[in-house]
Coordinates of C-alpha atoms in Angstrom, one line a residue:
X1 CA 0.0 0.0 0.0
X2 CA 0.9 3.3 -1.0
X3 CA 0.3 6.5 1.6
X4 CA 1.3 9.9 1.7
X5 CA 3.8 11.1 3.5
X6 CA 2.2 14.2 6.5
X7 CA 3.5 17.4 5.6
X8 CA 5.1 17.7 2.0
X9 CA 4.6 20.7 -0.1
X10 CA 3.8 18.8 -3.2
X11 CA 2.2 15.3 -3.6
X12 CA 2.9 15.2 -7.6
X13 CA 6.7 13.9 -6.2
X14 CA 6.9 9.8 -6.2
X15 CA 9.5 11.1 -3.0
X16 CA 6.3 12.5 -0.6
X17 CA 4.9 9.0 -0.5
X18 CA 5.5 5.6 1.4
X19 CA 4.7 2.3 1.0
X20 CA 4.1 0.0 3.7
X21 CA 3.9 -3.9 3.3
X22 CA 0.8 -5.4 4.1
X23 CA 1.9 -8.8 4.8
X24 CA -0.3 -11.9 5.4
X25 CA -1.6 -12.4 9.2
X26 CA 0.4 -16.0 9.2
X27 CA 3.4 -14.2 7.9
X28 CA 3.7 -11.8 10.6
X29 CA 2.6 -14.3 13.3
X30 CA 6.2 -16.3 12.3
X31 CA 8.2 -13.1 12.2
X32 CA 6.9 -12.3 15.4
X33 CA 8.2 -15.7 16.8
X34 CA 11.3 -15.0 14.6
X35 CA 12.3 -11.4 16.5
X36 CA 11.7 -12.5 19.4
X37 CA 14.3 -15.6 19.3
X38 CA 17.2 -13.3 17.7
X39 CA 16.3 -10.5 20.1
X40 CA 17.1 -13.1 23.1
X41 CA 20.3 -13.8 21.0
X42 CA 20.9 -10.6 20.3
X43 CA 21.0 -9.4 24.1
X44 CA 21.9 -11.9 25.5
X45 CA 25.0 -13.1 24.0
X46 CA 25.8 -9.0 23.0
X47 CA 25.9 -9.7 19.3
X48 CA 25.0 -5.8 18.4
X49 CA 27.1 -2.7 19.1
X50 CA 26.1 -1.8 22.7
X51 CA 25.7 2.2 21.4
X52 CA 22.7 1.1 18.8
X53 CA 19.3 1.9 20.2
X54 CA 16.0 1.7 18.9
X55 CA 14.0 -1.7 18.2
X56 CA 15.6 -2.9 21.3
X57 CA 14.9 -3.4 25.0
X58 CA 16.2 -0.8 27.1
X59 CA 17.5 1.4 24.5
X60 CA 15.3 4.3 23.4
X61 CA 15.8 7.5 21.5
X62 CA 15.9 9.6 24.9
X63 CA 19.1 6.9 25.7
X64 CA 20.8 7.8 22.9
X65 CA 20.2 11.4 23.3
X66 CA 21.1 11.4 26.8
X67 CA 24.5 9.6 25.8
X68 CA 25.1 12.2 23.0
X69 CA 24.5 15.0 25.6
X70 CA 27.3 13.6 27.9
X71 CA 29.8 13.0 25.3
X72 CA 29.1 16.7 24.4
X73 CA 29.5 17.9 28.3
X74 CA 32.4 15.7 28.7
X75 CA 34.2 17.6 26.0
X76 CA 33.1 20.9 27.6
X77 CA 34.3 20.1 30.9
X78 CA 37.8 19.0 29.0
X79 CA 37.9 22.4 27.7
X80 CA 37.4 20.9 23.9
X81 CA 35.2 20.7 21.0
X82 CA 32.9 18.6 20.2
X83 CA 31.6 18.1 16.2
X84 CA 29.3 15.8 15.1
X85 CA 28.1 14.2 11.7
X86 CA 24.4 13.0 11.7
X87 CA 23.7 10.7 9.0
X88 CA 20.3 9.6 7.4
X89 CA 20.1 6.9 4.7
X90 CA 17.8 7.5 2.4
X91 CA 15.4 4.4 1.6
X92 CA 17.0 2.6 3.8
X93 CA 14.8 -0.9 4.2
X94 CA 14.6 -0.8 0.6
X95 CA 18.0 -0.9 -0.4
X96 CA 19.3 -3.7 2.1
X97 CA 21.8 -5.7 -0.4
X98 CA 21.2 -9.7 0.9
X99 CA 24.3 -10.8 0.1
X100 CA 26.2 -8.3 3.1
X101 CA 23.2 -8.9 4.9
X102 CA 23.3 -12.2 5.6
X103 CA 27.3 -12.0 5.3
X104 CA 26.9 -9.8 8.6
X105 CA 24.2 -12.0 10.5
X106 CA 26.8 -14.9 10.0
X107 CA 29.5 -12.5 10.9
X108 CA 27.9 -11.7 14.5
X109 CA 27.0 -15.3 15.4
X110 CA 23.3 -15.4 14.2
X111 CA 22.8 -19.4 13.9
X112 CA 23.1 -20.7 10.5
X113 CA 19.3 -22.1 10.9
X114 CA 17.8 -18.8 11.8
X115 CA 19.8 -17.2 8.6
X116 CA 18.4 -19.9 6.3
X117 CA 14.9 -18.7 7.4
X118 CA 15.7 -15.5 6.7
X119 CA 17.2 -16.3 3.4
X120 CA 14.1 -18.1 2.6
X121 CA 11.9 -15.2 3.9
X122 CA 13.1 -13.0 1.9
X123 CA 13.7 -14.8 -1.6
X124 CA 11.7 -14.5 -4.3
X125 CA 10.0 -11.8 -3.5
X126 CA 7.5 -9.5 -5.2
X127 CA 5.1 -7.2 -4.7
X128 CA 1.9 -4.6 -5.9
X129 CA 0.8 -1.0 -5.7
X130 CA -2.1 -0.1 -3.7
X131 CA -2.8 3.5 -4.8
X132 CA -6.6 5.0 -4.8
X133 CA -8.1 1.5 -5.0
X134 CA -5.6 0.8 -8.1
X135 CA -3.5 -2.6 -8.1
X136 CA -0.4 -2.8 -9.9
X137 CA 0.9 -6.0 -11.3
X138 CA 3.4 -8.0 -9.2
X139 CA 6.5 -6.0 -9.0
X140 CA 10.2 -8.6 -8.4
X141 CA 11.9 -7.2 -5.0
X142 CA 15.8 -8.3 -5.4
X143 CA 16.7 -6.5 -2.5
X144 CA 15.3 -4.4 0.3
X145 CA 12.9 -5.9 3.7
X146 CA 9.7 -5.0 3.9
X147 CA 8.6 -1.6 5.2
X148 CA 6.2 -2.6 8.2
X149 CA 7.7 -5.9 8.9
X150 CA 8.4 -6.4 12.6
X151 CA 11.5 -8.1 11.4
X152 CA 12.9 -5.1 9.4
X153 CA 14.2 -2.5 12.0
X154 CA 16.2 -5.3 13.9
X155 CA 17.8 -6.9 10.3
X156 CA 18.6 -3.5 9.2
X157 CA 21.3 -3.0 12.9
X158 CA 22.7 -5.9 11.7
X159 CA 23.2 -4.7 8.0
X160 CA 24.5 -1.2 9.5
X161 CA 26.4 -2.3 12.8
X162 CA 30.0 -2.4 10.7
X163 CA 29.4 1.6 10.8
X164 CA 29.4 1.5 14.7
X165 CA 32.4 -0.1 15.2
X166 CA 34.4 1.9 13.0
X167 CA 34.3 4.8 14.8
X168 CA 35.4 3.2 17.9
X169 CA 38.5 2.1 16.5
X170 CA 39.4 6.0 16.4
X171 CA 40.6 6.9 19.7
X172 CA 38.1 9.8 20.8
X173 CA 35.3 8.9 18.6
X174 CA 31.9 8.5 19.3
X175 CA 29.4 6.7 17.4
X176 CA 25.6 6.6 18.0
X177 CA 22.9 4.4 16.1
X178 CA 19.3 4.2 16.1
X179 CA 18.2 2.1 13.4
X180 CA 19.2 3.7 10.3
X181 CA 20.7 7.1 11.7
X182 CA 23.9 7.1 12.5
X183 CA 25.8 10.2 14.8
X184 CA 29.8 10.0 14.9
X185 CA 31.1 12.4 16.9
X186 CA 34.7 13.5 18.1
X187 CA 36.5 15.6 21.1
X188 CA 39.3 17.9 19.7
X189 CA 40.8 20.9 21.1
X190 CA 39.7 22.8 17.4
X191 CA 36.7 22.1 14.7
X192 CA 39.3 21.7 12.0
X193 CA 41.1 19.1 14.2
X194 CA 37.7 16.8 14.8
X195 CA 37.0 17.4 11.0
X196 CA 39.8 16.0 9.7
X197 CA 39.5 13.0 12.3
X198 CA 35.5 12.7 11.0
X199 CA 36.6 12.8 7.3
X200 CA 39.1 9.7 7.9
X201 CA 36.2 8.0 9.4
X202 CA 33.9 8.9 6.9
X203 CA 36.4 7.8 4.1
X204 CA 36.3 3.9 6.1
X205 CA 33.0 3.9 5.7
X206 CA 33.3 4.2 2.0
X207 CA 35.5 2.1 1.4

C-alpha cells in the first residue's frame, strides 16, 4: 500500500509517499516468533554494538540522546570541541543488499538455521501497488525488507552495525545508532582538528 507522507509541499513527487507492506496475518505471526528468538540472542550473547538503540529493550531514543548529551559535556568540561556528523540513509529498508546482509548475521554469530529462514523469507519476493483503489501488477523485489515488517528494523542493525564499530577504533570517537541514523562524533581541542578525524572516518566507511 501506498500513503502519503504528512506534511510535503507537493504530492505530484513519487518522494512524498510511502509504502508500507501489508503482509499476510500468518506471515507476521512467524516473524513475530522470529524477533523474538534473535532479540534473546541478540542481548543476551551482546551480538550488536552496545551504542545502537531503537527496536531494542532498554535502548530508546531519549538513551541515545542522553548519551550524546554527555559525550558533548564531557568535551566541555575537558575544555574541547565537540563536532558531530548525523547521518540519514535514504530508503533505507529498501535498499538492504542480501548478500552483506546475511554475510553480517553470519559474521555476528546469528545461527546458521535462523539465517536460512531469513534467506528463505526473503527470496523470491514481489510485490503490488495499492494507490486509490488501483493494483499494480506483481513487481520482483531483489533486494530491500519490507517496510512494516516487525522483522525489518532489527535486520537493518545488523546490515549497518560495521558503521558503529568503525568509529570506535578511532581513539576519541563516538558513534551513535538508532536504526538507520547514524551520529559520529569526536573531542578535539579545534573544529578543524575533529573534522579531519570525522573525514578519515567517513572515508572507512566508504571504502
Amino acid at each position: 500500500m501506498v500513503i502519503r507522507k504528512p506534511g510535503k509541499p507537493d504530492y505530484i513527487k513519487i518522494k512524498a509517499y510511502r509504502p508500507i507492506a501489508l503482509e499476510s496475518a500468518l506471515g507476521k505471526v512467524l516473524e513475530s516468533i522470529m524477533i523474538e528468538i534473535i532479540s534473546y540472542l541478540t542481548e543476551t550473547y551482546e551480538l550488536l554494538p552496545t551504542q545502537h538503540f531503537g527496536g531494542r529493550p532498554g535502548r530508546s531514543a531519549e538513551d541515545a540522546m542522553m548519551m550524546l548529551s554527555e559525550s558533548i559535556y564531557e568535551a566541555w568540561k575537558e575544555q574541547k570541541i565537540f563536532t558531530a556528523i548525523f547521518m540519514d540513509v535514504a530508503d533505507a529498508f529498501n535498499n538492504i543488499h542480501y548478500k552483506r546482509l546475511f554475510n553480517n548475521l553470519q559474521k555476528r554469530r546469528i545461527p546458521k538455521v535462523i539465517i536460512g529462514w531469513i534467506q528463505s523469507f526473503l527470496s523470491e519476493h514481489t510485490t503490488q501497488l495499492i494507490f486509490n483503489r488501483t493494483r499494480s501488477a506483481n513487481i520482483a523485489t531483489p533486494a530491500g525488507v519490507p517496510q512494516g515488517s516487525p522483522l525489518s528494523p532489527l535486520l537493518y542493525m545488523y546490515y549497518n552495525a560495521d558503521l558503529l564499530d568503525i568509529a570506535q577504533e578511532h581513539g576519541n570517537a563516538m558513534s551513535l545508532g538508532f536504526i538507520d541514523d547514524i551520529v559520529y562524533g569526536m573531542k578535539g581541542y579545534s573544529d578543524e582538528e575533529n573534522v579531519d578525524r570525522l573525514s578519515s572516518i567517513l572515508r572507512e566507511t566508504e571504502s
